[in-house]
Amino acid sequence: MNKSQKLFIGVVSGVLLFTAGMMSSGSAFAKKATEAITVNFSNIKLVVNGSPIDTKAEPFVYKGNVYAPVATIANMLGVGQSWTNSDPLTKTPAVRFESLDRVEQNVQFEGMAGHANYALDYVYYAVVGSNKVVNSVNKKEIPLPQSVGGTPYPVTRMVHTNQFLAVEYGEKEGKTQVYVNLYQLDKGKNTVKMIFSQQLDEGAKGTTYRFSYNEAEKSLTEKIYTNQKLVGVKFYQISGNQFVKQEEM
């Protein structure tokens, strides 16, 4: 590809993001037109949190500013984004973003109970009853590795990192085995790998379990039910790549 090529701004403006010299409400860029411009392609690569990512549109430089696909960048950072033809705030076409900071206000998570889908962040969600995570932007499905052949049920969101916890159930000799798995989502490759899996409990068939996770304290609470009656509670603290039981009631 030549270093400089002419593009039509009307074609690319809907999917581009200013990464330098961000435009303001009084910017000269606030115009609607089709204009031929000369841009510089320099084989620019995007690297997010240490991972290189591919883009459908190649980033380029125009008047000292780097332009790249806004949806791709928002997706990689786990930030919700949506397009509106007439935004009520700006009265113009706009791209709206939702910061992950909002998620941090609620540090207590109770997993997928009562949900058809469980949001891991503003872009990715787990589908209840299946072994997959879905990208809500491009609809790509990512398989979840299994530890004992069961269905993993997430109990945490990806608040600070691209890691999340899920509980998986298995059966052995008529007993229910309970495992907790730590997963790492690679948004650049659209893959999920299991970092570790640990058996937390084992009970008679028919015993049910509910888990909640406190992000601030890095603690996991397990509630055990028999015939819908609470019969026990266990508290765990994460230490390295394992959960250590702190207390049992």
Short mmCIF file of C-alpha atoms in Angstrom, two decimals:
data_model
loop_
_atom_site.label_atom_id
_atom_site.label_comp_id
_atom_site.label_asym_id
_atom_site.label_seq_id
_atom_site.Cartn_x
_atom_site.Cartn_y
_atom_site.Cartn_z
CA MET A 1 0.00 0.00 0.00
CA ASN A 2 1.30 3.51 -0.86
CA LYS A 3 2.31 5.76 1.98
CA SER A 4 -0.26 8.35 1.00
CA GLN A 5 -3.67 7.64 -0.44
CA LYS A 6 -6.82 9.66 -0.95
CA LEU A 7 -9.88 8.62 1.03
CA PHE A 8 -13.35 10.08 1.30
CA ILE A 9 -14.01 11.36 4.81
CA GLY A 10 -17.74 10.69 4.46
CA VAL A 11 -17.00 6.98 4.12
CA VAL A 12 -14.65 6.59 7.06
CA SER A 13 -15.82 9.16 9.58
CA GLY A 14 -18.50 6.91 11.09
CA VAL A 15 -15.95 4.33 12.31
CA LEU A 16 -12.94 6.41 13.25
CA LEU A 17 -11.62 7.70 16.55
CA PHE A 18 -9.28 10.63 17.19
CA THR A 19 -6.42 9.38 19.36
CA ALA A 20 -4.72 12.76 19.51
CA GLY A 21 -6.07 16.29 19.31
CA MET A 22 -9.56 15.17 20.36
CA MET A 23 -12.28 17.34 18.84
CA SER A 24 -14.34 19.61 21.05
CA SER A 25 -17.82 21.05 20.66
CA GLY A 26 -16.39 24.09 18.86
CA SER A 27 -14.03 22.14 16.61
CA ALA A 28 -13.70 22.86 12.90
CA PHE A 29 -14.32 19.12 12.36
CA ALA A 30 -17.99 19.59 13.28
CA LYS A 31 -19.20 19.68 9.70
CA LYS A 32 -21.17 17.40 7.42
CA ALA A 33 -19.62 16.97 3.98
CA THR A 34 -17.91 14.63 1.59
CA GLU A 35 -14.30 15.73 1.21
CA ALA A 36 -11.27 14.17 -0.45
CA ILE A 37 -8.31 14.07 1.94
CA THR A 38 -4.75 12.77 1.80
CA VAL A 39 -3.76 10.44 4.64
CA ASN A 40 -0.58 8.63 5.60
CA PHE A 41 -0.57 4.85 6.13
CA SER A 42 2.46 3.82 8.21
CA ASN A 43 1.63 0.20 9.08
CA ILE A 44 0.36 1.34 12.49
CA LYS A 45 -0.49 -1.48 14.91
CA LEU A 46 -2.81 -1.25 17.90
CA VAL A 47 -1.67 -2.84 21.18
CA VAL A 48 -4.16 -2.98 24.06
CA ASN A 49 -3.01 -4.14 27.50
CA GLY A 50 0.03 -5.81 25.94
CA SER A 51 -1.92 -7.65 23.22
CA PRO A 52 -1.75 -6.65 19.52
CA ILE A 53 -5.16 -6.54 17.83
CA ASP A 54 -6.37 -6.74 14.26
CA THR A 55 -8.70 -4.14 12.78
CA LYS A 56 -10.96 -4.25 9.73
CA ALA A 57 -9.88 -0.72 8.79
CA GLU A 58 -6.18 0.09 8.88
CA PRO A 59 -5.24 2.99 11.20
CA PHE A 60 -3.79 6.04 9.49
CA VAL A 61 -2.39 9.52 10.21
CA TYR A 62 -4.10 12.72 9.10
CA LYS A 63 -2.75 16.15 10.07
CA GLY A 64 -0.80 14.72 13.02
CA ASN A 65 -3.73 12.70 14.41
CA VAL A 66 -3.92 8.91 14.43
CA TYR A 67 -7.30 7.51 13.35
CA ALA A 68 -8.46 4.00 14.27
CA PRO A 69 -11.81 2.12 14.41
CA VAL A 70 -13.64 3.29 17.50
CA ALA A 71 -15.72 0.10 17.89
CA THR A 72 -12.61 -2.09 17.90
CA ILE A 73 -10.86 -0.02 20.57
CA ALA A 74 -13.95 0.22 22.80
CA ASN A 75 -14.48 -3.51 22.45
CA MET A 76 -10.91 -4.30 23.49
CA LEU A 77 -11.18 -2.06 26.56
CA GLY A 78 -14.52 -3.58 27.56
CA VAL A 79 -16.30 -0.26 27.19
CA GLY A 80 -19.89 -0.17 25.98
CA GLN A 81 -20.49 1.92 22.86
CA SER A 82 -23.49 2.65 20.69
CA TRP A 83 -24.25 4.80 17.63
CA THR A 84 -27.14 7.25 17.47
CA ASN A 85 -28.19 9.28 14.42
CA SER A 86 -29.50 12.11 16.61
CA ASP A 87 -28.13 12.22 20.11
CA PRO A 88 -30.40 14.07 22.60
CA LEU A 89 -27.38 15.76 24.19
CA THR A 90 -25.47 16.95 21.12
CA LYS A 91 -28.39 17.11 18.64
CA THR A 92 -26.05 15.49 16.11
CA PRO A 93 -24.95 11.96 15.18
CA ALA A 94 -22.84 10.63 18.06
CA VAL A 95 -21.09 7.61 19.53
CA ARG A 96 -21.94 7.05 23.20
CA PHE A 97 -19.57 5.27 25.60
CA GLU A 98 -20.21 3.63 29.00
CA SER A 99 -17.25 3.56 31.37
CA LEU A 100 -16.38 0.43 33.34
CA ASP A 101 -16.12 2.62 36.47
CA ARG A 102 -19.86 2.21 36.90
CA VAL A 103 -19.46 -1.50 37.49
CA GLU A 104 -17.10 -0.91 40.43
CA GLN A 105 -19.90 0.69 42.46
CA ASN A 106 -21.41 -2.77 43.02
CA VAL A 107 -18.73 -5.08 44.40
CA GLN A 108 -21.05 -7.95 45.38
CA PHE A 109 -21.81 -10.41 42.60
CA GLU A 110 -24.06 -13.46 42.86
CA GLY A 111 -23.53 -15.13 39.52
CA MET A 112 -26.07 -16.11 36.91
CA ALA A 113 -29.07 -16.98 39.09
CA GLY A 114 -32.23 -15.57 37.54
CA HIS A 115 -30.49 -14.30 34.39
CA ALA A 116 -30.74 -15.46 30.79
CA ASN A 117 -27.33 -13.89 30.13
CA TYR A 118 -24.66 -12.85 32.60
CA ALA A 119 -22.70 -9.69 31.73
CA LEU A 120 -18.95 -10.04 32.23
CA ASP A 121 -18.45 -6.42 31.16
CA TYR A 122 -20.19 -4.01 28.79
CA VAL A 123 -19.23 -6.07 25.72
CA TYR A 124 -18.93 -9.74 26.73
CA TYR A 125 -21.56 -11.94 28.36
CA ALA A 126 -21.99 -15.60 29.29
CA VAL A 127 -25.06 -17.52 28.14
CA VAL A 128 -26.79 -19.44 30.92
CA GLY A 129 -26.79 -23.21 30.36
CA SER A 130 -24.07 -23.16 27.71
CA ASN A 131 -20.28 -23.31 27.68
CA LYS A 132 -19.70 -20.08 25.82
CA VAL A 133 -19.02 -16.37 26.11
CA VAL A 134 -20.45 -14.03 23.47
CA ASN A 135 -19.13 -10.71 22.16
CA SER A 136 -22.25 -8.53 21.98
CA VAL A 137 -20.70 -6.27 19.31
CA ASN A 138 -19.69 -8.79 16.63
CA LYS A 139 -21.72 -11.75 18.02
CA LYS A 140 -18.67 -14.02 18.08
CA GLU A 141 -19.02 -17.03 20.39
CA ILE A 142 -16.02 -18.10 22.47
CA PRO A 143 -16.02 -21.60 24.04
CA LEU A 144 -15.31 -21.93 27.77
CA PRO A 145 -12.85 -24.69 28.76
CA GLN A 146 -14.33 -27.24 31.15
CA SER A 147 -12.70 -28.85 34.15
CA VAL A 148 -14.95 -31.88 34.73
CA GLY A 149 -17.32 -31.79 31.77
CA GLY A 150 -19.95 -29.60 33.43
CA THR A 151 -21.34 -26.18 32.55
CA PRO A 152 -19.32 -23.27 34.02
CA TYR A 153 -21.48 -20.59 35.70
CA PRO A 154 -19.67 -17.24 36.14
CA VAL A 155 -19.86 -15.68 39.60
CA THR A 156 -17.74 -12.59 38.94
CA ARG A 157 -17.54 -9.88 36.30
CA MET A 158 -14.36 -8.63 34.66
CA VAL A 159 -14.07 -5.43 36.70
CA HIS A 160 -10.34 -4.68 36.86
CA THR A 161 -8.82 -7.32 34.60
CA ASN A 162 -9.91 -9.68 31.86
CA GLN A 163 -10.22 -12.48 34.41
CA PHE A 164 -13.40 -13.95 35.86
CA LEU A 165 -14.44 -16.85 38.12
CA ALA A 166 -16.95 -19.56 37.27
CA VAL A 167 -18.37 -22.51 39.21
CA GLU A 168 -18.59 -25.87 37.49
CA TYR A 169 -20.43 -28.98 38.72
CA GLY A 170 -19.52 -32.61 38.10
CA GLU A 171 -20.70 -35.99 39.33
CA LYS A 172 -18.72 -38.87 40.75
CA GLU A 173 -20.05 -42.00 42.48
CA GLY A 174 -23.47 -40.41 42.99
CA LYS A 175 -22.09 -37.22 44.54
CA THR A 176 -22.02 -33.67 43.24
CA GLN A 177 -18.54 -32.18 42.93
CA VAL A 178 -18.14 -28.41 42.99
CA TYR A 179 -15.21 -26.75 41.22
CA VAL A 180 -14.25 -23.10 40.87
CA ASN A 181 -12.39 -22.10 37.69
CA LEU A 182 -10.41 -18.93 37.03
CA TYR A 183 -10.55 -17.82 33.38
CA GLN A 184 -8.58 -15.30 31.34
CA LEU A 185 -10.24 -13.66 28.31
CA ASP A 186 -7.94 -12.57 25.47
CA LYS A 187 -9.95 -9.91 23.64
CA GLY A 188 -7.42 -9.63 20.84
CA LYS A 189 -7.58 -13.33 19.95
CA ASN A 190 -11.18 -13.87 21.08
CA THR A 191 -10.17 -16.84 23.23
CA VAL A 192 -10.66 -17.90 26.85
CA LYS A 193 -8.13 -20.00 28.74
CA MET A 194 -8.45 -21.61 32.16
CA ILE A 195 -5.76 -20.39 34.57
CA PHE A 196 -6.62 -22.84 37.35
CA SER A 197 -9.41 -25.11 38.59
CA GLN A 198 -9.97 -26.15 42.19
CA GLN A 199 -12.47 -28.51 43.81
CA LEU A 200 -14.20 -26.66 46.63
CA ASP A 201 -16.83 -29.10 47.81
CA GLU A 202 -18.59 -32.43 47.39
CA GLY A 203 -22.10 -33.30 48.52
CA ALA A 204 -24.99 -35.70 48.15
CA LYS A 205 -26.89 -35.60 44.89
CA GLY A 206 -29.66 -33.00 45.12
CA THR A 207 -27.60 -30.62 47.24
CA THR A 208 -27.57 -27.13 45.72
CA TYR A 209 -24.98 -24.39 46.04
CA ARG A 210 -25.00 -20.63 45.61
CA PHE A 211 -21.90 -18.50 45.37
CA SER A 212 -21.26 -14.79 45.74
CA TYR A 213 -18.00 -12.91 45.30
CA ASN A 214 -16.87 -9.72 47.02
CA GLU A 215 -14.55 -7.86 44.66
CA ALA A 216 -13.27 -5.44 47.32
CA GLU A 217 -12.25 -8.23 49.73
CA LYS A 218 -11.39 -10.88 47.09
CA SER A 219 -13.54 -13.34 49.02
CA LEU A 220 -15.92 -16.08 47.89
CA THR A 221 -18.97 -17.16 49.90
CA GLU A 222 -20.57 -20.58 49.38
CA LYS A 223 -24.10 -21.29 50.63
CA ILE A 224 -25.25 -24.91 50.76
CA TYR A 225 -28.91 -25.94 50.54
CA THR A 226 -30.72 -29.24 51.11
CA ASN A 227 -34.40 -29.38 50.14
CA GLN A 228 -34.23 -25.59 49.64
CA LYS A 229 -33.11 -25.14 53.27
CA LEU A 230 -29.81 -23.42 54.08
CA VAL A 231 -27.64 -25.97 55.89
CA GLY A 232 -24.18 -24.42 55.70
CA VAL A 233 -22.02 -21.46 54.72
CA LYS A 234 -18.32 -21.47 53.82
CA PHE A 235 -16.02 -18.49 53.30
CA TYR A 236 -12.93 -18.55 51.05
CA GLN A 237 -10.12 -16.11 50.36
CA ILE A 238 -8.16 -16.16 47.12
CA SER A 239 -4.42 -16.59 47.60
CA GLY A 240 -2.32 -16.88 44.46
CA ASN A 241 -3.89 -19.55 42.27
CA GLN A 242 -6.08 -21.13 44.91
CA PHE A 243 -8.94 -20.47 47.32
CA VAL A 244 -8.25 -21.00 51.02
CA LYS A 245 -11.17 -21.74 53.34
CA GLN A 246 -11.29 -19.16 56.13
CA GLU A 247 -14.44 -20.07 58.02
CA GLU A 248 -17.34 -22.53 57.99
CA MET A 249 -20.77 -22.26 59.59
#
